[in-house]
mmCIF file of C-alpha atoms in Angstrom:
data_model
loop_
_atom_site.group_PDB
_atom_site.id
_atom_site.type_symbol
_atom_site.label_atom_id
_atom_site.label_comp_id
_atom_site.label_asym_id
_atom_site.label_seq_id
_atom_site.Cartn_x
_atom_site.Cartn_y
_atom_site.Cartn_z
ATOM 1 C CA MET U 1 242.861 -6.843 -24.307
ATOM 2 C CA SER U 2 241.380 -9.893 -22.692
ATOM 3 C CA LYS U 3 237.621 -10.726 -22.825
ATOM 4 C CA LEU U 4 237.495 -10.291 -18.969
ATOM 5 C CA ASP U 5 238.578 -6.670 -19.300
ATOM 6 C CA ARG U 6 236.096 -5.924 -21.986
ATOM 7 C CA PHE U 7 233.273 -7.292 -19.722
ATOM 8 C CA ASP U 8 234.353 -4.928 -16.881
ATOM 9 C CA ASP U 9 234.168 -1.922 -19.369
ATOM 10 C CA ARG U 10 230.732 -2.918 -20.259
ATOM 11 C CA GLU U 11 229.596 -2.866 -16.632
ATOM 12 C CA ASP U 12 231.131 0.554 -15.851
ATOM 13 C CA ALA U 13 229.325 1.933 -18.966
ATOM 14 C CA VAL U 14 225.825 0.606 -17.919
ATOM 15 C CA SER U 15 225.825 1.953 -14.403
ATOM 16 C CA PRO U 16 225.787 5.786 -15.397
ATOM 17 C CA VAL U 17 223.104 4.945 -17.818
ATOM 18 C CA ILE U 18 220.705 3.356 -15.076
ATOM 19 C CA ALA U 19 221.554 6.065 -12.717
ATOM 20 C CA THR U 20 220.349 8.678 -15.278
ATOM 21 C CA ILE U 21 217.102 6.777 -15.886
ATOM 22 C CA LEU U 22 216.418 6.588 -12.309
ATOM 23 C CA MET U 23 216.977 10.317 -11.705
ATOM 24 C CA VAL U 24 214.730 11.252 -14.651
ATOM 25 C CA ALA U 25 211.917 8.990 -13.224
ATOM 26 C CA ILE U 26 212.092 10.419 -9.785
ATOM 27 C CA THR U 27 212.022 14.010 -11.095
ATOM 28 C CA VAL U 28 208.857 13.158 -13.219
ATOM 29 C CA VAL U 29 207.270 11.686 -10.149
ATOM 30 C CA LEU U 30 208.108 14.606 -7.885
ATOM 31 C CA ALA U 31 206.922 17.192 -10.471
ATOM 32 C CA GLY U 32 203.580 15.441 -10.728
ATOM 33 C CA THR U 33 203.369 15.205 -7.048
ATOM 34 C CA LEU U 34 204.040 18.896 -6.677
ATOM 35 C CA TYR U 35 201.726 19.675 -9.280
ATOM 36 C CA VAL U 36 198.772 17.946 -7.793
ATOM 37 C CA TRP U 37 199.504 19.399 -4.354
ATOM 38 C CA ALA U 38 199.663 22.907 -5.641
ATOM 39 C CA ALA U 39 196.504 22.486 -7.624
ATOM 40 C CA GLY U 40 194.677 21.253 -4.729
ATOM 41 C CA LEU U 41 195.961 24.093 -2.551
ATOM 42 C CA ALA U 42 194.880 26.781 -5.094
ATOM 43 C CA GLU U 43 191.459 25.167 -5.213
ATOM 44 C CA SER U 44 190.901 25.248 -1.379
ATOM 45 C CA ASN U 45 191.856 28.722 -1.189
ATOM 46 C CA THR U 46 190.127 30.401 -4.329
ATOM 47 C CA ASP U 47 186.587 30.137 -5.624
ATOM 48 C CA GLY U 48 187.309 31.309 -9.065
ATOM 49 C CA THR U 49 189.100 34.404 -7.648
ATOM 50 C CA LEU U 50 190.970 35.136 -4.220
ATOM 51 C CA SER U 51 188.578 36.392 -1.708
ATOM 52 C CA LEU U 52 189.565 38.070 1.637
ATOM 53 C CA TYR U 53 186.770 39.205 3.817
ATOM 54 C CA ALA U 54 186.496 41.627 6.663
ATOM 55 C CA PHE U 55 183.386 42.516 8.781
ATOM 56 C CA ASP U 56 182.809 45.209 11.515
ATOM 57 C CA ALA U 57 179.979 44.996 14.150
ATOM 58 C CA LYS U 58 178.634 47.702 16.437
ATOM 59 C CA GLU U 59 175.784 47.737 18.950
ATOM 60 C CA ALA U 60 172.450 48.784 17.356
ATOM 61 C CA PRO U 61 171.114 52.335 18.634
ATOM 62 C CA GLY U 62 169.110 52.140 21.702
ATOM 63 C CA THR U 63 169.554 49.924 24.741
ATOM 64 C CA PRO U 64 168.221 46.211 24.478
ATOM 65 C CA THR U 65 165.176 45.550 26.746
ATOM 66 C CA GLU U 66 163.444 42.188 27.813
ATOM 67 C CA ALA U 67 161.346 42.334 24.725
ATOM 68 C CA THR U 68 161.992 39.624 22.070
ATOM 69 C CA ASP U 69 162.470 41.909 18.916
ATOM 70 C CA ASP U 70 165.097 44.356 19.843
ATOM 71 C CA ASN U 71 167.657 45.388 17.228
ATOM 72 C CA LEU U 72 170.958 43.873 18.533
ATOM 73 C CA ALA U 73 173.833 44.927 16.182
ATOM 74 C CA ILE U 74 174.778 46.319 12.735
ATOM 75 C CA ILE U 75 177.473 44.371 10.709
ATOM 76 C CA THR U 76 179.240 45.903 7.920
ATOM 77 C CA MET U 77 181.069 44.188 5.205
ATOM 78 C CA SER U 78 184.413 46.213 4.927
ATOM 79 C CA GLN U 79 186.238 44.095 2.634
ATOM 80 C CA GLY U 80 185.415 41.249 0.071
ATOM 81 C CA GLN U 81 183.234 40.739 -2.729
ATOM 82 C CA ASP U 82 179.516 40.317 -3.452
ATOM 83 C CA ILE U 83 178.298 37.131 -2.079
ATOM 84 C CA THR U 84 174.608 35.814 -2.177
ATOM 85 C CA TRP U 85 172.978 35.131 1.183
ATOM 86 C CA SER U 86 171.958 31.564 0.205
ATOM 87 C CA VAL U 87 175.641 30.301 0.771
ATOM 88 C CA LEU U 88 176.224 32.428 3.774
ATOM 89 C CA SER U 89 175.806 31.409 7.493
ATOM 90 C CA VAL U 90 175.806 33.980 10.347
ATOM 91 C CA THR U 91 176.138 32.728 14.071
ATOM 92 C CA LEU U 92 175.820 34.705 17.094
ATOM 93 C CA SER U 93 177.122 34.333 20.651
ATOM 94 C CA VAL U 94 176.183 36.574 23.353
ATOM 95 C CA ASN U 95 178.673 37.159 26.436
ATOM 96 C CA GLY U 96 180.483 33.896 25.550
ATOM 97 C CA ALA U 97 177.596 31.552 25.614
ATOM 98 C CA ALA U 98 177.052 28.906 22.887
ATOM 99 C CA SER U 99 176.451 30.282 19.405
ATOM 100 C CA THR U 100 173.152 30.235 17.745
ATOM 101 C CA THR U 101 172.608 30.468 13.886
ATOM 102 C CA CYS U 102 170.722 33.519 12.808
ATOM 103 C CA ALA U 103 168.316 33.414 9.767
ATOM 104 C CA VAL U 104 169.672 35.080 6.807
ATOM 105 C CA PRO U 105 167.386 37.043 4.097
ATOM 106 C CA GLY U 106 165.209 34.326 2.746
ATOM 107 C CA GLN U 107 164.895 32.406 6.003
ATOM 108 C CA THR U 108 162.645 32.669 8.947
ATOM 109 C CA GLY U 109 163.972 30.205 11.588
ATOM 110 C CA GLY U 110 166.467 30.867 14.269
ATOM 111 C CA SER U 111 166.693 32.962 17.509
ATOM 112 C CA CYS U 112 167.928 35.955 15.570
ATOM 113 C CA VAL U 113 167.406 37.316 12.049
ATOM 114 C CA VAL U 114 169.610 39.194 9.738
ATOM 115 C CA VAL U 115 167.796 42.073 7.813
ATOM 116 C CA ASP U 116 169.057 43.269 4.570
ATOM 117 C CA SER U 117 167.335 46.505 3.617
ATOM 118 C CA SER U 118 169.289 47.236 0.479
ATOM 119 C CA GLU U 119 167.799 47.166 -2.965
ATOM 120 C CA GLU U 120 169.673 43.965 -3.731
ATOM 121 C CA ALA U 121 168.331 41.959 -0.800
ATOM 122 C CA ASN U 122 169.749 38.600 -2.028
ATOM 123 C CA THR U 123 173.297 39.628 -1.995
ATOM 124 C CA TRP U 124 175.786 41.139 0.708
ATOM 125 C CA SER U 125 178.141 43.897 -0.897
ATOM 126 C CA VAL U 126 181.095 45.654 0.415
ATOM 127 C CA GLY U 127 179.931 48.663 2.414
ATOM 128 C CA GLU U 128 176.624 47.351 3.055
ATOM 129 C CA ASP U 129 175.105 47.344 6.564
ATOM 130 C CA VAL U 130 172.817 44.685 7.852
ATOM 131 C CA THR U 131 170.980 44.634 11.092
ATOM 132 C CA VAL U 132 170.915 41.566 13.341
ATOM 133 C CA ILE U 133 167.320 41.269 15.380
ATOM 134 C CA GLU U 134 165.909 39.196 18.084
ATOM 135 C CA ASN U 135 163.373 36.624 16.543
ATOM 136 C CA GLY U 136 161.161 35.874 19.193
ATOM 137 C CA VAL U 137 163.889 35.149 21.921
ATOM 138 C CA ASP U 138 165.332 37.653 24.412
ATOM 139 C CA MET U 139 168.977 37.318 23.669
ATOM 140 C CA CYS U 140 170.071 40.498 25.507
ATOM 141 C CA SER U 141 168.292 42.786 27.912
ATOM 142 C CA ASP U 142 170.993 45.220 28.949
ATOM 143 C CA ALA U 143 173.621 47.546 27.606
ATOM 144 C CA ASN U 144 176.589 45.395 28.638
ATOM 145 C CA CYS U 145 176.019 42.380 26.034
ATOM 146 C CA GLU U 146 179.213 41.524 24.079
ATOM 147 C CA MET U 147 177.966 39.876 20.759
ATOM 148 C CA SER U 148 180.373 37.849 18.758
ATOM 149 C CA PHE U 149 179.562 36.988 15.194
ATOM 150 C CA ALA U 150 180.916 34.340 12.835
ATOM 151 C CA ILE U 151 180.346 34.398 9.074
ATOM 152 C CA THR U 152 180.899 31.268 7.190
ATOM 153 C CA ASN U 153 180.637 30.287 3.256
ATOM 154 C CA LEU U 154 178.665 27.061 3.416
ATOM 155 C CA ARG U 155 179.368 26.150 -0.138
ATOM 156 C CA THR U 156 183.162 25.855 0.470
ATOM 157 C CA GLY U 157 183.051 25.462 4.273
ATOM 158 C CA GLN U 158 185.336 28.571 4.542
ATOM 159 C CA SER U 159 185.150 30.775 7.535
ATOM 160 C CA LEU U 160 185.176 34.172 6.057
ATOM 161 C CA ALA U 161 185.613 36.201 9.348
ATOM 162 C CA LYS U 162 184.711 36.715 12.903
ATOM 163 C CA THR U 163 183.774 40.064 14.467
ATOM 164 C CA THR U 164 182.542 41.429 17.910
ATOM 165 C CA THR U 165 180.804 44.555 19.243
ATOM 166 C CA GLY U 166 182.732 44.628 22.416
ATOM 167 C CA VAL U 167 181.287 45.283 25.895
ATOM 168 C CA GLY U 168 179.293 48.554 26.979
ATOM 169 C CA SER U 169 180.808 51.147 29.191
ATOM 170 C CA ASN U 170 178.354 51.571 31.952
ATOM 171 C CA PRO U 171 180.883 50.961 34.674
ATOM 172 C CA VAL U 172 182.700 54.136 33.358
ATOM 173 C CA SER U 173 179.636 56.280 33.620
ATOM 174 C CA ASP U 174 178.954 54.937 37.113
ATOM 175 C CA ASN U 175 182.505 56.096 38.182
ATOM 176 C CA THR U 176 181.779 59.454 36.616
ATOM 177 C CA ASP U 177 178.557 59.939 38.826
ATOM 178 C CA THR U 178 180.450 59.086 42.017
ATOM 179 C CA THR U 179 183.334 61.520 41.410
ATOM 180 C CA PRO U 180 181.297 64.798 41.700
ATOM 181 C CA THR U 181 179.343 63.240 44.642
ATOM 182 C CA ASP U 182 182.052 63.803 47.116
ATOM 183 C CA PRO U 183 182.803 67.514 46.392
ATOM 184 C CA VAL U 184 179.080 68.191 46.442
ATOM 185 C CA ASP U 185 178.638 66.583 49.918
ATOM 186 C CA ASP U 186 181.801 68.433 51.063
ATOM 187 C CA THR U 187 180.640 71.795 49.965
ATOM 188 C CA SER U 188 177.221 71.357 51.550
ATOM 189 C CA GLN U 189 178.736 70.427 54.931
ATOM 190 C CA GLU U 190 181.216 73.370 54.951
ATOM 191 C CA PRO U 191 178.891 76.167 54.788
ATOM 192 C CA GLN U 192 176.969 74.651 57.794
ATOM 193 C CA GLU U 193 179.557 75.792 60.117
ATOM 194 C CA PRO U 194 179.273 79.569 59.232
ATOM 195 C CA VAL U 195 175.520 79.325 59.066
ATOM 196 C CA ASP U 196 175.585 77.995 62.564
ATOM 197 C CA ASN U 197 177.755 80.916 63.679
ATOM 198 C CA ASP U 198 175.686 83.547 61.909
ATOM 199 C CA ASP U 199 172.378 82.374 63.389
ATOM 200 C CA SER U 200 173.395 83.650 66.878
ATOM 201 C CA THR U 201 169.814 84.042 67.878
ATOM 202 C CA GLY U 202 169.364 80.303 68.235
ATOM 203 C CA ASP U 203 172.890 78.989 68.729
ATOM 204 C CA ASP U 204 174.438 81.594 71.029
ATOM 205 C CA SER U 205 171.623 81.472 73.518
ATOM 206 C CA THR U 206 172.173 77.816 74.318
ATOM 207 C CA GLY U 207 175.791 77.355 73.530
ATOM 208 C CA GLY U 208 174.671 74.148 71.614
ATOM 209 C CA ASP U 209 175.022 73.107 68.056
ATOM 210 C CA SER U 210 171.856 74.016 66.204
ATOM 211 C CA GLY U 211 171.997 73.885 62.477
ATOM 212 C CA ALA U 212 169.488 73.404 59.578
ATOM 213 C CA CYS U 213 166.686 71.059 60.116
ATOM 214 C CA THR U 214 163.576 69.712 58.522
ATOM 215 C CA ALA U 215 162.037 67.938 61.634
ATOM 216 C CA SER U 216 162.488 68.303 65.325
ATOM 217 C CA SER U 217 163.936 64.792 65.539
ATOM 218 C CA GLU U 218 167.129 66.321 63.837
ATOM 219 C CA CYS U 219 167.821 68.687 66.677
ATOM 220 C CA MET U 220 169.536 67.974 70.005
ATOM 221 C CA ALA U 221 167.723 67.205 73.072
ATOM 222 C CA GLY U 222 165.569 69.886 74.348
ATOM 223 C CA GLY U 223 165.377 71.534 71.087
ATOM 224 C CA TYR U 224 162.679 71.764 68.179
ATOM 225 C CA CYS U 225 162.834 72.643 64.693
ATOM 226 C CA TYR U 226 161.457 76.166 63.706
ATOM 227 C CA ASN U 227 161.623 77.678 60.233
ATOM 228 C CA GLY U 228 164.284 75.182 59.157
ATOM 229 C CA GLN U 229 166.476 76.011 62.296
ATOM 230 C CA CYS U 230 166.925 74.176 65.569
ATOM 231 C CA VAL U 231 165.961 76.254 68.508
ATOM 232 C CA TYR U 232 166.556 75.478 72.224
ATOM 233 C CA ASP U 233 165.522 76.948 75.687
ATOM 234 C CA ASP U 234 162.376 78.437 74.330
ATOM 235 C CA GLN U 235 159.413 77.998 76.676
ATOM 236 C CA ASP U 236 156.916 79.693 74.497
ATOM 237 C CA MET U 237 158.182 77.827 71.437
ATOM 238 C CA ASP U 238 157.783 81.246 69.324
ATOM 239 C CA GLY U 239 161.235 80.618 67.665
ATOM 240 C CA VAL U 240 163.201 82.994 69.996
ATOM 241 C CA SER U 241 165.478 81.669 72.870
ATOM 242 C CA ASP U 242 164.524 82.662 76.223
ATOM 243 C CA GLN U 243 167.654 84.866 76.795
ATOM 244 C CA GLN U 244 166.597 86.984 74.009
ATOM 245 C CA ASP U 245 162.797 86.782 74.263
ATOM 246 C CA ASN U 246 161.084 89.678 75.782
ATOM 247 C CA CYS U 247 158.430 87.581 76.840
ATOM 248 C CA PRO U 248 159.756 84.011 77.328
ATOM 249 C CA GLN U 249 156.643 82.784 79.254
ATOM 250 C CA ASN U 250 154.081 83.552 76.570
ATOM 251 C CA ALA U 251 154.491 83.729 72.699
ATOM 252 C CA ASN U 252 154.652 87.133 71.676
ATOM 253 C CA ALA U 253 154.327 87.800 67.898
ATOM 254 C CA ASN U 254 157.338 89.570 66.360
ATOM 255 C CA GLN U 255 158.443 90.518 69.909
ATOM 256 C CA ALA U 256 155.951 93.265 70.031
ATOM 257 C CA ASP U 257 156.753 95.898 72.771
ATOM 258 C CA SER U 258 154.301 98.762 72.027
ATOM 259 C CA ASP U 259 155.792 100.973 75.155
ATOM 260 C CA GLN U 260 159.336 100.157 74.605
ATOM 261 C CA ASP U 261 159.833 99.042 78.123
ATOM 262 C CA GLY U 262 161.726 95.779 77.259
ATOM 263 C CA THR U 263 158.687 93.511 78.226
ATOM 264 C CA GLY U 264 156.795 92.346 75.470
ATOM 265 C CA ASP U 265 153.263 93.037 74.966
ATOM 266 C CA ALA U 266 152.007 89.552 75.978
ATOM 267 C CA CYS U 267 153.623 89.776 79.228
ATOM 268 C CA ASP U 268 153.239 93.490 80.050
ATOM 269 C CA SER U 269 150.183 94.269 82.074
ATOM 270 C CA THR U 270 150.242 98.029 80.735
ATOM 271 C CA PRO U 271 151.517 97.336 77.094
ATOM 272 C CA TYR U 272 150.368 100.830 76.070
ATOM 273 C CA GLY U 273 150.862 102.564 79.401
ATOM 274 C CA PRO U 274 153.493 104.563 81.072
ATOM 275 C CA MET U 275 156.988 103.115 81.163
ATOM 276 C CA THR U 276 157.530 100.870 84.155
#
């Protein structure tokens, strides 16, 4: 074998060695990179242990007023782990307005304040309710306030959760009020027709429409209101129409006719005398 052939064989043997070294180096670099990335990801998502939080918010009992110390909402931690108030931030937005930071237990500033009435007032625990109260500012003055809360861990910068109370249901109650109004009005109008027909003493005498009334202005022209009914063609205004009045010229109390002659005592020259 010539020297040239032996040199070519050496070159062929060196190339696989270099390739193997490069592959090992690349593998080590990739492994280190993946380790650093995974460690950073784990650190950003955990604080010793994995903590997933959930909160529920509802309106506080009663209707908010224009006062500046109303109870606004009750927030409950429904999932998570105990956490101290010193690392928490609670913000409130009313009806989509800009958020304001509420004072948590141990603080006094802010337009609203979170009140923890539990025995461990420095820690928020699972299942524990806290109350959000106005702190010298009227933030909500009616029952239609939608309150949105955001809870953040200030130490890690992690947003724990967001929750909202939703909107009140007053429009539903308004619709409910209007629903029975129409049938009530209809039933109040329907009986008026038979009432008018039954009160023949006032209506049949005139041929007009005389119904119930509270004032004479509610009656048709020429009529007046007497004992809750419109009366027409009544000269003496005693409540009895002229056609049925035994004394149409003079008011004759109770249509008195002592001698039963068809002429009322107020118009009869001989009310107690012989029949004429």
